[in-house]
PDB file of C-alpha atoms and ligand atoms in Angstrom:
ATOM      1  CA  UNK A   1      -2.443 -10.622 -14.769  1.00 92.00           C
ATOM      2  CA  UNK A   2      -1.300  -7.234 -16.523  1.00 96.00           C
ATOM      3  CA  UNK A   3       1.894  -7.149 -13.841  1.00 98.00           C
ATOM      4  CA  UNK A   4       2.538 -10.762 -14.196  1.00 97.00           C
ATOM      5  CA  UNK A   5       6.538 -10.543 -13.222  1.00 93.00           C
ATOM      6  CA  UNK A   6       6.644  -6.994 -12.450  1.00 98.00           C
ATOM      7  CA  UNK A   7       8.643  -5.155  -9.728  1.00 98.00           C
ATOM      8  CA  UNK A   8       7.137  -2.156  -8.311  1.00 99.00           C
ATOM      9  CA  UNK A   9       7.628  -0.279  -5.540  1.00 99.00           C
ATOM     10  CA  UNK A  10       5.430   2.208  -4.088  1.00 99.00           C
ATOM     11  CA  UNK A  11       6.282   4.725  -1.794  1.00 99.00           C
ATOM     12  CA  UNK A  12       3.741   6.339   0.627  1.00 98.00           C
ATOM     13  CA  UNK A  13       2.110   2.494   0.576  1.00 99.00           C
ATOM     14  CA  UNK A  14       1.382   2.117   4.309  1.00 98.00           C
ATOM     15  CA  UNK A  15      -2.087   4.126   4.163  1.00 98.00           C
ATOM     16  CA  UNK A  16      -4.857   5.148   1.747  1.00 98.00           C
ATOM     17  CA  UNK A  17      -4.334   4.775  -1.796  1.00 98.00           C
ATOM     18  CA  UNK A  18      -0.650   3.986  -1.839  1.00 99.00           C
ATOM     19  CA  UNK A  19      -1.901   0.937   0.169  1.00 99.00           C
ATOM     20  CA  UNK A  20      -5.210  -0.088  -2.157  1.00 99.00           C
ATOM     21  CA  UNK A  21      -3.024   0.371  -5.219  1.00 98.00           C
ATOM     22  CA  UNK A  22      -0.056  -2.108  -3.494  1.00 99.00           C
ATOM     23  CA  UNK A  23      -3.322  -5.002  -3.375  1.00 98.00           C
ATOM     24  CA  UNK A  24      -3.968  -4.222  -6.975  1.00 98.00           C
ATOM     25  CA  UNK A  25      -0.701  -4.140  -7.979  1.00 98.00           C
ATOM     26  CA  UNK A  26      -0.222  -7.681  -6.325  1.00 98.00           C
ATOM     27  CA  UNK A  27      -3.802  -8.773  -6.709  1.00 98.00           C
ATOM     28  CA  UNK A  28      -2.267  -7.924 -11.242  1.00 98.00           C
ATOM     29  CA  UNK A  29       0.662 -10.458 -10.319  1.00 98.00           C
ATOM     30  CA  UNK A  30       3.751  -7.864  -9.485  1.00 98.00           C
ATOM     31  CA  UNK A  31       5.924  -8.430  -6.771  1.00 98.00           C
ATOM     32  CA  UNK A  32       5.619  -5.268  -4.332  1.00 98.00           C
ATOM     33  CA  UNK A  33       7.894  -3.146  -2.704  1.00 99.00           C
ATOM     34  CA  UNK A  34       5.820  -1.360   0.052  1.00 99.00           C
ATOM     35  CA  UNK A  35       8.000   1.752   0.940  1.00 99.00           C
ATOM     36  CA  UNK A  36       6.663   4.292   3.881  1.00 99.00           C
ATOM     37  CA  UNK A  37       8.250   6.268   6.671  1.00 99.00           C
ATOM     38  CA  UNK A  38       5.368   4.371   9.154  1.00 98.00           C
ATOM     39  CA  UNK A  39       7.204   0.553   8.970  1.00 98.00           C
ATOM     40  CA  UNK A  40       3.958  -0.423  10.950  1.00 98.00           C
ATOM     41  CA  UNK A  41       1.905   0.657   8.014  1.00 98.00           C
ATOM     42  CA  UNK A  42       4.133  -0.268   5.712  1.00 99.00           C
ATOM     43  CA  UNK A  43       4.108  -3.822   7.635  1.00 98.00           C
ATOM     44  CA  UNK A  44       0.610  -4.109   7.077  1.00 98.00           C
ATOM     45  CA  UNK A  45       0.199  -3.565   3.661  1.00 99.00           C
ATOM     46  CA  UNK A  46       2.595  -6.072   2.907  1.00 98.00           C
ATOM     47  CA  UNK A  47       1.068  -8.673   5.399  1.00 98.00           C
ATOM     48  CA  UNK A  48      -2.149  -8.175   3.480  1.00 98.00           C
ATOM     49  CA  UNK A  49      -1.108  -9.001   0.275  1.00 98.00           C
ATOM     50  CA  UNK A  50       0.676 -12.169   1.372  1.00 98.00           C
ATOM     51  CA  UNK A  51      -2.377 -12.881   3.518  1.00 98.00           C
ATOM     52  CA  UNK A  52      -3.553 -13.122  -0.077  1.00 98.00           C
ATOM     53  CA  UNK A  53      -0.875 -15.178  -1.911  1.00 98.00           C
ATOM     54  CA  UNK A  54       0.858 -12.190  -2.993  1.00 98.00           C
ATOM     55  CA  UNK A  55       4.546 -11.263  -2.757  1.00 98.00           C
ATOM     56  CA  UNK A  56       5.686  -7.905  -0.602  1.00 98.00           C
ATOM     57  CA  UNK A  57       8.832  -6.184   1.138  1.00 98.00           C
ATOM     58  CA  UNK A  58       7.835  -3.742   3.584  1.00 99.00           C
ATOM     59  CA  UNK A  59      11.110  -0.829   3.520  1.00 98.00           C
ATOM     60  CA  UNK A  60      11.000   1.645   6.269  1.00 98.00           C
ATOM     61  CA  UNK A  61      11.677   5.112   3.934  1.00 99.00           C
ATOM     62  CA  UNK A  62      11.742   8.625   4.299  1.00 99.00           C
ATOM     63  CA  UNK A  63      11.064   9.537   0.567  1.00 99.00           C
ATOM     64  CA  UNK A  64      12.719  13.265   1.438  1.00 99.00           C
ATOM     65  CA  UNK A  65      16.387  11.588   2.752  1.00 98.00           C
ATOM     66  CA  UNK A  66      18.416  10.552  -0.339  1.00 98.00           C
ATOM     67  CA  UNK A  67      20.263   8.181   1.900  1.00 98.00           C
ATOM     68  CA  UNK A  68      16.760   6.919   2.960  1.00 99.00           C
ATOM     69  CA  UNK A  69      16.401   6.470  -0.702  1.00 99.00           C
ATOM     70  CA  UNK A  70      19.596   5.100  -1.815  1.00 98.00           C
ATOM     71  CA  UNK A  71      18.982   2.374   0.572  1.00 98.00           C
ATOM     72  CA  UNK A  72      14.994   1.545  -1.005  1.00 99.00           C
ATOM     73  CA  UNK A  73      17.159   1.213  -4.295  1.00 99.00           C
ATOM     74  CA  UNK A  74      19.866  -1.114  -2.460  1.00 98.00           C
ATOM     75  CA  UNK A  75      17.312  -3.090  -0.626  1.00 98.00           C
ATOM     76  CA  UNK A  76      14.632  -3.609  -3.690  1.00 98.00           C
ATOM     77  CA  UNK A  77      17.580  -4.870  -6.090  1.00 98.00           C
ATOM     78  CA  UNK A  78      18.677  -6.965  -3.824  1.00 98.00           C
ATOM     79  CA  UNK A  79      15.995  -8.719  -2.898  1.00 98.00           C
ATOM     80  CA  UNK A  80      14.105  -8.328  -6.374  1.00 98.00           C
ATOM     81  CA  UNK A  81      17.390  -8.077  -8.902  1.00 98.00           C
ATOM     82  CA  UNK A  82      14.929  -5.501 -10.532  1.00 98.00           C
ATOM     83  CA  UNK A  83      12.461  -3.142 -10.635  1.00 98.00           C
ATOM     84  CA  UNK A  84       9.943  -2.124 -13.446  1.00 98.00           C
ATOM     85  CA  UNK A  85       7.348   0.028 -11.857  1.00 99.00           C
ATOM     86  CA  UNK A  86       8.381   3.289  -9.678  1.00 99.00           C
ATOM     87  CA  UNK A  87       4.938   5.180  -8.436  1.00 99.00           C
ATOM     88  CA  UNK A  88       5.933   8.322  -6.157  1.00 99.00           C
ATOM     89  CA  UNK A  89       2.668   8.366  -4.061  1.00 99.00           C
ATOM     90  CA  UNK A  90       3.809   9.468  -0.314  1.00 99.00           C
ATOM     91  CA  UNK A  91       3.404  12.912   0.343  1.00 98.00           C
ATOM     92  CA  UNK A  92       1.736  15.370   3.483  1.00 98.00           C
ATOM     93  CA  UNK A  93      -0.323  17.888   3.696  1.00 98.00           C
ATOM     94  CA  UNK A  94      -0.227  21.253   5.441  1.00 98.00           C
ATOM     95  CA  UNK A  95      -3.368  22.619   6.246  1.00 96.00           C
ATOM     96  CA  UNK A  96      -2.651  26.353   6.041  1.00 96.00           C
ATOM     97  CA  UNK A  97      -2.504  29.729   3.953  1.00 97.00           C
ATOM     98  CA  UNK A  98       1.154  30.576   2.807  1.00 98.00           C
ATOM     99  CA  UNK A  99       0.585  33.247   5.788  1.00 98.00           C
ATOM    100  CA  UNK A 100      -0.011  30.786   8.304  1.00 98.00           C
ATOM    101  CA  UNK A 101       2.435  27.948   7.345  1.00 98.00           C
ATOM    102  CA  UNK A 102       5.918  27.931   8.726  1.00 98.00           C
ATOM    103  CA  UNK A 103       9.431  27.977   6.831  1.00 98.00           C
ATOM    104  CA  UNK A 104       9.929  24.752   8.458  1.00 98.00           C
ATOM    105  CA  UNK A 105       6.373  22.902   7.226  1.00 98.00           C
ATOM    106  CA  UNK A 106       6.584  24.300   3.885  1.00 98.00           C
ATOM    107  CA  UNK A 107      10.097  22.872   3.493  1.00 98.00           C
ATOM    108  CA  UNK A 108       8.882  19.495   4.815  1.00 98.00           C
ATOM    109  CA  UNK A 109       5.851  19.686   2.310  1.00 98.00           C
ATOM    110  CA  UNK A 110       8.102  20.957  -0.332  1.00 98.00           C
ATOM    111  CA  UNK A 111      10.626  18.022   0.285  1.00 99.00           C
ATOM    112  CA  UNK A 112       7.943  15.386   0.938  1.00 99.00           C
ATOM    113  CA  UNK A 113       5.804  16.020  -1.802  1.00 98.00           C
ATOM    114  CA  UNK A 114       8.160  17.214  -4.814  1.00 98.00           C
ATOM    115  CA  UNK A 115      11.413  16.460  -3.571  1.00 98.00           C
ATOM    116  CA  UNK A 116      10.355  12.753  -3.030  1.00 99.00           C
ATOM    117  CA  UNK A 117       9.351  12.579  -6.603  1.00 99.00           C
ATOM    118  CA  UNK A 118      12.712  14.379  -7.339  1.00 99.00           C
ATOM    119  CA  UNK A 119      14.786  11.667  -5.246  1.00 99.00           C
ATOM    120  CA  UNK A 120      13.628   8.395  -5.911  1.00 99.00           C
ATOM    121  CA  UNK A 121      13.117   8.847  -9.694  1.00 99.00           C
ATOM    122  CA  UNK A 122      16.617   9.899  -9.783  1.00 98.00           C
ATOM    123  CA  UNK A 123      18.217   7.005  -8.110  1.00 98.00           C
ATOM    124  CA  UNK A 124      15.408   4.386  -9.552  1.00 98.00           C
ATOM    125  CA  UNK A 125      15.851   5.597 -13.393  1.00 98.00           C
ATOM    126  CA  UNK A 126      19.641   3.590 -13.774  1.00 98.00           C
ATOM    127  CA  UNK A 127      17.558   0.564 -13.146  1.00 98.00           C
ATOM    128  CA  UNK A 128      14.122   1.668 -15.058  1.00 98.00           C
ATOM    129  CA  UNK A 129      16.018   2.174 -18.047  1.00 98.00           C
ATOM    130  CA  UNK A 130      17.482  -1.607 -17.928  1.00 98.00           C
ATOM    131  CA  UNK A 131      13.488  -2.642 -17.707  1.00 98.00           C
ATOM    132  CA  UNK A 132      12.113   0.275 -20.210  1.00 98.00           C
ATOM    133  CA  UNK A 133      10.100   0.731 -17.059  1.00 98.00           C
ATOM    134  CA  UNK A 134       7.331   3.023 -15.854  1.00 98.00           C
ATOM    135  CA  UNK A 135       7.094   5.869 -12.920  1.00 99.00           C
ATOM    136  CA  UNK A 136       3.979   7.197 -12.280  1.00 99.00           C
ATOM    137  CA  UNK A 137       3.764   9.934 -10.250  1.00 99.00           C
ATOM    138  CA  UNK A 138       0.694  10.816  -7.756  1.00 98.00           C
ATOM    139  CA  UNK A 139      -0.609  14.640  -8.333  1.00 98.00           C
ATOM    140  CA  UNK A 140      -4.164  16.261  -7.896  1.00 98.00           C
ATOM    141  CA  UNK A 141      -6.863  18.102  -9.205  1.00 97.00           C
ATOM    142  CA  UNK A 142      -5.447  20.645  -6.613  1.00 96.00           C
ATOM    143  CA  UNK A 143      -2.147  21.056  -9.567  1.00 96.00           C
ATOM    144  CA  UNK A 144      -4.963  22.765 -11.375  1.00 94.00           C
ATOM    145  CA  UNK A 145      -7.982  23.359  -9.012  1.00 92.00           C
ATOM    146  CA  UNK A 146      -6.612  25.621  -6.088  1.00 89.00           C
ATOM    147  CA  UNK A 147      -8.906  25.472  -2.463  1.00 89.00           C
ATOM    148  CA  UNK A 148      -8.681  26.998   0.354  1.00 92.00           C
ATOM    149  CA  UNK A 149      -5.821  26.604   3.330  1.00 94.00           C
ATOM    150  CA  UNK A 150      -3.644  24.132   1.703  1.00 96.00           C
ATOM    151  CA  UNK A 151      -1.499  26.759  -0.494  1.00 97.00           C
ATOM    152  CA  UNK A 152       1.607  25.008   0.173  1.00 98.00           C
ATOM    153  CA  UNK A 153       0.268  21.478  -0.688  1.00 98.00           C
ATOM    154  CA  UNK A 154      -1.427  22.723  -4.188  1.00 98.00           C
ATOM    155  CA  UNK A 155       1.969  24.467  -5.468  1.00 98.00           C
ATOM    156  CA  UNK A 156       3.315  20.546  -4.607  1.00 98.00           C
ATOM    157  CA  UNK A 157       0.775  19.192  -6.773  1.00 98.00           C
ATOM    158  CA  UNK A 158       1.337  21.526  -9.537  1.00 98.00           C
ATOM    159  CA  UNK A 159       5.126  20.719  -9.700  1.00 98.00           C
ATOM    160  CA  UNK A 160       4.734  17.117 -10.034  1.00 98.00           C
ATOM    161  CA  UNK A 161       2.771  17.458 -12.890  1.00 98.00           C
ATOM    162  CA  UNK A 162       5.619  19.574 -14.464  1.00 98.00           C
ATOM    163  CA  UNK A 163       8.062  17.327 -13.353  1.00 98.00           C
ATOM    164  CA  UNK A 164       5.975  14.293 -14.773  1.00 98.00           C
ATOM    165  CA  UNK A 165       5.871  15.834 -18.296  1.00 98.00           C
ATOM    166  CA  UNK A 166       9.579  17.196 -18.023  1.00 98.00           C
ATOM    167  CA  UNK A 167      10.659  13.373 -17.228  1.00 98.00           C
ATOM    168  CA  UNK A 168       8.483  11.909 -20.003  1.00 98.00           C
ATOM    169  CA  UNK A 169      10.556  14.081 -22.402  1.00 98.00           C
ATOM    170  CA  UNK A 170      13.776  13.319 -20.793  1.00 98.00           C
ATOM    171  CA  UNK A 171      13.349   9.674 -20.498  1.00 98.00           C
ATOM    172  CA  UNK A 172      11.357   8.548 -23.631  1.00 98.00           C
ATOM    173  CA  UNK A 173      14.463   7.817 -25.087  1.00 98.00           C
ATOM    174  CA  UNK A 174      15.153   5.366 -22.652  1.00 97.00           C
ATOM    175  CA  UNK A 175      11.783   3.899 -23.006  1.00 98.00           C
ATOM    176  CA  UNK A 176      10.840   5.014 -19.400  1.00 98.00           C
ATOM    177  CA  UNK A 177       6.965   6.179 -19.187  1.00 99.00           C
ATOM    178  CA  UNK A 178       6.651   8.454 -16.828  1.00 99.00           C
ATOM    179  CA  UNK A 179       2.530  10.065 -16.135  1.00 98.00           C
ATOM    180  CA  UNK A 180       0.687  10.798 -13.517  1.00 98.00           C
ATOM    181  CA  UNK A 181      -2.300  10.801 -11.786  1.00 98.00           C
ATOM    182  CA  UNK A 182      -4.763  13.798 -10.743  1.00 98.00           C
ATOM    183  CA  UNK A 183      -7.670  12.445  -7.763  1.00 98.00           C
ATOM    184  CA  UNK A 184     -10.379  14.030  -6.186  1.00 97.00           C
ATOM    185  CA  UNK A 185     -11.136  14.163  -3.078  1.00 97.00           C
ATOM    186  CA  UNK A 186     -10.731  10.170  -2.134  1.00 98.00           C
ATOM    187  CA  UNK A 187     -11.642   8.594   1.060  1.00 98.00           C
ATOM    188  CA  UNK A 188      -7.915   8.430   2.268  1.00 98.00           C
ATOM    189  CA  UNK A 189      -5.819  10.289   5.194  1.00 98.00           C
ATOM    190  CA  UNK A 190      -5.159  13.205   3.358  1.00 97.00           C
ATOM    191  CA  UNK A 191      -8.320  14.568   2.320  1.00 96.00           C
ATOM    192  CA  UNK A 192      -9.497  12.886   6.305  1.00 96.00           C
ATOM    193  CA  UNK A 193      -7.004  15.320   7.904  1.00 96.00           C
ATOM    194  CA  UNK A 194      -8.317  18.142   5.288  1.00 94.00           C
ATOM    195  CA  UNK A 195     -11.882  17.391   6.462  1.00 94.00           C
ATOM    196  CA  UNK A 196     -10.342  17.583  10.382  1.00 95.00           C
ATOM    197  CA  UNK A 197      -8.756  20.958   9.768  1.00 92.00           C
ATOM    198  CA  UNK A 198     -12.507  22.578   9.246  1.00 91.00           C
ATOM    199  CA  UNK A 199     -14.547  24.157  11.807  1.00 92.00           C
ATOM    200  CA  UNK A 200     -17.157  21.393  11.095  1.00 94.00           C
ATOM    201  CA  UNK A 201     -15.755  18.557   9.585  1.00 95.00           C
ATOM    202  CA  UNK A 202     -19.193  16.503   8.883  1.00 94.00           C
ATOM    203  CA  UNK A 203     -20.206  19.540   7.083  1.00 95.00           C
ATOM    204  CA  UNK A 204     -16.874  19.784   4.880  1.00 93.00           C
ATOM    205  CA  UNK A 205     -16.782  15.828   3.978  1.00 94.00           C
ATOM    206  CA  UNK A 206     -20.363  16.312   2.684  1.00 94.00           C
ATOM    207  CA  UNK A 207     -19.643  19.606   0.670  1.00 93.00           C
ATOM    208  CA  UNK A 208     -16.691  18.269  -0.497  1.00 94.00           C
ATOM    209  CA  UNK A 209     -19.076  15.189  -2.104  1.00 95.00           C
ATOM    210  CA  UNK A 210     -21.083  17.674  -3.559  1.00 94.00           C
ATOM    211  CA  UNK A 211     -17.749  19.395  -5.322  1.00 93.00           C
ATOM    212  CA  UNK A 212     -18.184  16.317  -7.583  1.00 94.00           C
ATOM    213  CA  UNK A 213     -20.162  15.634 -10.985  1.00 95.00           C
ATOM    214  CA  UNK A 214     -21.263  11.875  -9.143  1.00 96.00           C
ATOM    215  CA  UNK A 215     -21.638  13.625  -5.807  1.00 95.00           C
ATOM    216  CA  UNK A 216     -19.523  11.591  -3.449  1.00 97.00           C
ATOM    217  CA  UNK A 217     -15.830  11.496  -2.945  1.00 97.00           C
ATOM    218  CA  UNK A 218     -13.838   8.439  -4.361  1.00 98.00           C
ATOM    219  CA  UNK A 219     -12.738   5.393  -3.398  1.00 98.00           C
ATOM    220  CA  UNK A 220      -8.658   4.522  -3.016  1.00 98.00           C
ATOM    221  CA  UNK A 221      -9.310   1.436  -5.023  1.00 98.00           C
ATOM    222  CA  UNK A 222     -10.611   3.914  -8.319  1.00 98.00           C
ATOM    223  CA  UNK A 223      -7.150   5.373  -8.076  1.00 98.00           C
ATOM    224  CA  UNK A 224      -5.444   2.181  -7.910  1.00 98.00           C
ATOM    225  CA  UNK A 225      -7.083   1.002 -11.159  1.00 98.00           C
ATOM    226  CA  UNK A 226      -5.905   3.445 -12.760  1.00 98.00           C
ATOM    227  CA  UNK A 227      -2.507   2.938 -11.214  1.00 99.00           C
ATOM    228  CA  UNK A 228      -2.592  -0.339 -12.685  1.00 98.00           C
ATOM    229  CA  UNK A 229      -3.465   0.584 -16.023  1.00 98.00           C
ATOM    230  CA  UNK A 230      -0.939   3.543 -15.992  1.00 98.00           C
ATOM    231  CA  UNK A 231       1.580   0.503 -15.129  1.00 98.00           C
ATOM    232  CA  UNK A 232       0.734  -2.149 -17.458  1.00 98.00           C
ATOM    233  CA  UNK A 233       1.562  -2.411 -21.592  1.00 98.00           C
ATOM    234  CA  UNK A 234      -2.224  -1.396 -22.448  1.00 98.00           C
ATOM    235  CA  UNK A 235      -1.165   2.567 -20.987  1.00 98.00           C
ATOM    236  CA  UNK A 236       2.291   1.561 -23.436  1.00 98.00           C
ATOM    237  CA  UNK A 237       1.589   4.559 -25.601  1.00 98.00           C
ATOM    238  CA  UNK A 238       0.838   6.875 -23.002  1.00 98.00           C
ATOM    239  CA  UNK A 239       3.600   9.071 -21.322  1.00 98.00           C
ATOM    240  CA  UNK A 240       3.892  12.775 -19.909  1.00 98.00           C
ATOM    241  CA  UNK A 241       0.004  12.494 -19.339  1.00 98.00           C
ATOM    242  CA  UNK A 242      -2.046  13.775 -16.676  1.00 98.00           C
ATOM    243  CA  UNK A 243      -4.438  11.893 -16.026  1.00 98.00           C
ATOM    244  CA  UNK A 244      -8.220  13.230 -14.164  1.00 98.00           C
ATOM    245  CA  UNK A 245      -9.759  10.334 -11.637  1.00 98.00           C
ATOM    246  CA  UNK A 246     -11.613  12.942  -9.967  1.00 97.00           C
ATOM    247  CA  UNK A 247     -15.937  12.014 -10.616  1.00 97.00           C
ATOM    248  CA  UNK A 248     -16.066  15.282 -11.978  1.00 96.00           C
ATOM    249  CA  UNK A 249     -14.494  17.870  -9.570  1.00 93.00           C
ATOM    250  CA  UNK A 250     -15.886  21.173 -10.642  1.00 83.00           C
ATOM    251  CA  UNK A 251     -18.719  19.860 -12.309  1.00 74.00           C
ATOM    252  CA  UNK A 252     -20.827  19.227  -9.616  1.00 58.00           C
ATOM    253  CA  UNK A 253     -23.195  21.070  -7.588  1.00 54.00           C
ATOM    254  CA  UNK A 254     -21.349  23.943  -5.490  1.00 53.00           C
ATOM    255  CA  UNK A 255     -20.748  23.697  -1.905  1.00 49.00           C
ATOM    256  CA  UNK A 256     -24.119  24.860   0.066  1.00 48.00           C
TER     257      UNK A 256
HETATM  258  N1  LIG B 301      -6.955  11.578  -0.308  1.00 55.20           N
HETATM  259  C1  LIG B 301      -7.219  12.435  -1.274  1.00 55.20           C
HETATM  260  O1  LIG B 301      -8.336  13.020  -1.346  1.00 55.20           O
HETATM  261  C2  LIG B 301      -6.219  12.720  -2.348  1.00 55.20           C
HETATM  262  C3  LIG B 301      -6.642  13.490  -3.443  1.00 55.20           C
HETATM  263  C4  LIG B 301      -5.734  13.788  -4.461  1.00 55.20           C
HETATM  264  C5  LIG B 301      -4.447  13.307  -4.391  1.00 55.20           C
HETATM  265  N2  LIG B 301      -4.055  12.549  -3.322  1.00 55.20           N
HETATM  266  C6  LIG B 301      -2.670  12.086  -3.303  1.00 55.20           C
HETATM  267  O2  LIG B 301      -2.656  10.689  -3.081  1.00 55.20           O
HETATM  268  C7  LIG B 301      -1.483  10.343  -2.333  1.00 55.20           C
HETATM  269  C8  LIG B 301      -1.877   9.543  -1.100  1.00 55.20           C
HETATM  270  O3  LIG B 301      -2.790  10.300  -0.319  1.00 55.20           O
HETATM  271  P1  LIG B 301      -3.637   9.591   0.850  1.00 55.20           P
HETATM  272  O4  LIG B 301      -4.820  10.454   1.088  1.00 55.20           O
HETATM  273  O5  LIG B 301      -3.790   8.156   0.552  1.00 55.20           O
HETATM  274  O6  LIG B 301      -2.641   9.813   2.064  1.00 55.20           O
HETATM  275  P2  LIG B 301      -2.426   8.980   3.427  1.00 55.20           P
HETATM  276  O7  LIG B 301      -2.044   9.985   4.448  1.00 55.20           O
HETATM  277  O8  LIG B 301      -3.587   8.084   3.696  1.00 55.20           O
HETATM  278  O9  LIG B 301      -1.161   8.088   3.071  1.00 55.20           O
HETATM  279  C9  LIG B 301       0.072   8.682   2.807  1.00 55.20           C
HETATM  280  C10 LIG B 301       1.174   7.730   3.219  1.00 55.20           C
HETATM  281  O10 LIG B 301       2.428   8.395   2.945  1.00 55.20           O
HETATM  282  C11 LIG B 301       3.295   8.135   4.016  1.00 55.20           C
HETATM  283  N3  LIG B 301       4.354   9.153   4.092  1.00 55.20           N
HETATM  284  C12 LIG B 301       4.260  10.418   4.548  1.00 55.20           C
HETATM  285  N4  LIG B 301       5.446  11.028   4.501  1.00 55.20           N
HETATM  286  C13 LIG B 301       6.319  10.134   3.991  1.00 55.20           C
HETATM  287  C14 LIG B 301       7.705  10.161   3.709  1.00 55.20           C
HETATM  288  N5  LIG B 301       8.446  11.250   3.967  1.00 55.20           N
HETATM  289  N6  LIG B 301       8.282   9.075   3.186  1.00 55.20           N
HETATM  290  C15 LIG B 301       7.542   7.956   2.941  1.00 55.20           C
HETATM  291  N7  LIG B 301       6.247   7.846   3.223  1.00 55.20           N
HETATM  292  C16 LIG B 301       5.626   8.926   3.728  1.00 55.20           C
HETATM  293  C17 LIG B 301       2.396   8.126   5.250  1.00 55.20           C
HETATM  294  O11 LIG B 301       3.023   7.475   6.349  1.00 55.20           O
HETATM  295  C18 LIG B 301       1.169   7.413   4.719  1.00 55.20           C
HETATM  296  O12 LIG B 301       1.242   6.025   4.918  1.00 55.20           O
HETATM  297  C19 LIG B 301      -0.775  11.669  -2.037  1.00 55.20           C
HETATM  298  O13 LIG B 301       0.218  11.896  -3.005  1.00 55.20           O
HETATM  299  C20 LIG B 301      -1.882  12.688  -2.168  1.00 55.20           C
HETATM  300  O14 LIG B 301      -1.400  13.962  -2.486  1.00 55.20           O
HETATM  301  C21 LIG B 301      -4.914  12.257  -2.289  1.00 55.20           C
END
């Protein structure tokens, strides 16, 4: 049980991989705070892992509202008394070139995806530094492998792994980790509404498998693994690292 005792809360835990890496984070014995702006979701996740004989809190949060956020703090200390793992997972995605997206979606993308990182390591750190606790911090290959018609989302991506490293400098003091992690396309909404936003999405899905070294998009529950290693004392000399669960994106065959 390598989060035997551990608090963690997970934003953007309703869906996809913020919701396989809640199960391994309870299936690994922490207690989980399952934090998304879709309660239902959010609700569903957490009835799973008690369905299991785990223990979660399903918070209805918009990760871009700091009073949204201030209240995830509130509600996980009091319920909890503390919290030792942070991972900033939720974000959107805009399917568009820069010329194409409005001011208002990239705001809301902007906000979302690095803001929400911003936000809710700033108000979690007061209590991550009484734990010497962790925040990991969900990025992409897209930080560092640009594609087509999601401009707005990749410059997202990018930032966070800036911010991750900035943090892990700022906080190692503290004893605060702070790394993230950098998928490939996974079998989750995101890279789903990606898929959508193609002419022919079949098509897509299967070139996008072929993008990879093992040929086939990921799984959300090879993320969480990784998650839970990040997370737990055997990652304890790890921080401001990026780390690549991507089966070899750019590696493999190119799109036909
Ligand atoms: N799926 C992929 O191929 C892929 C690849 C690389 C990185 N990622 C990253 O993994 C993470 C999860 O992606 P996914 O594909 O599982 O997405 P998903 O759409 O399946 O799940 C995202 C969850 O975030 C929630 N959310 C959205 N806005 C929110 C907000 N303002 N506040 C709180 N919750 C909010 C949604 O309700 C949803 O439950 C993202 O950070 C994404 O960038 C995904």
């Amino acid at each position: 049980m390598k989060l035997k005792d551990r608090v963690a809360v997970i934003t953007g835990a309703g869906a996809g991989i913020g919701r396989a890496t809640a199960l391994a984070f309870a299936q690994a014995g922490a207690r989980v705070v399952v934090a998304d702006i879709n309660l239902e979701g959010a609700r569903e996740t957490a009835a799973s892992i008690e369905r299991e004989g785990g223990c979660a809190l399903a918070l209805e949060t918009d990760v871009a509202q700091p009073e949204s956020v201030e209240r995830l703090v509130r509600e996980t200390l009091s319920a909890f008394s503390q919290v030792n793992v942070l991972l900033n997972n939720a974000a959107i995605q805009v399917n568009k070139t820069v010329e194409d997206t409005t001011f208002e979606e990239w705001n809301r993308q902007l906000a979302v995806n690095l803001g929400g990182v911003f936000l809710c390591s700033k108000y979690f750190i007061p209590h991550l530094r009484r734990t010497r606790g962790v925040i990991v911090n969900m990025s992409s290959v897209n930080g560092f492998f640009v594609e087509p018609f999601c401009a707005g989302y990749c410059a997202t991506k990018a930032g966070i792994i800036g911010l991750t490293k900035a943090m892990a400098i700022d906080h190692g003091k503290d004893g605060i980790r702070v790394n993230c992690i950098c998928p490939g396309y996974i079998d989750a909404g995101l890279a789903e509404g990606y898929f959508q936003a193609q002419p022919d999405p079949a098509a897509a899905r299967a070139a996008a498998g072929k993008l990879h070294a093992l040929g086939r998009i990921g799984r959300p529950e090879e993320v969480a693994r990784t998650a839970v290693f990040l997370a737990s004392d055997d990652a304890s000399f790890m921080t401001g690292s990026v780390v690549v669960v991507d089966g070899g994106f750019g590696s493999g065959l190119p799109p036909s």
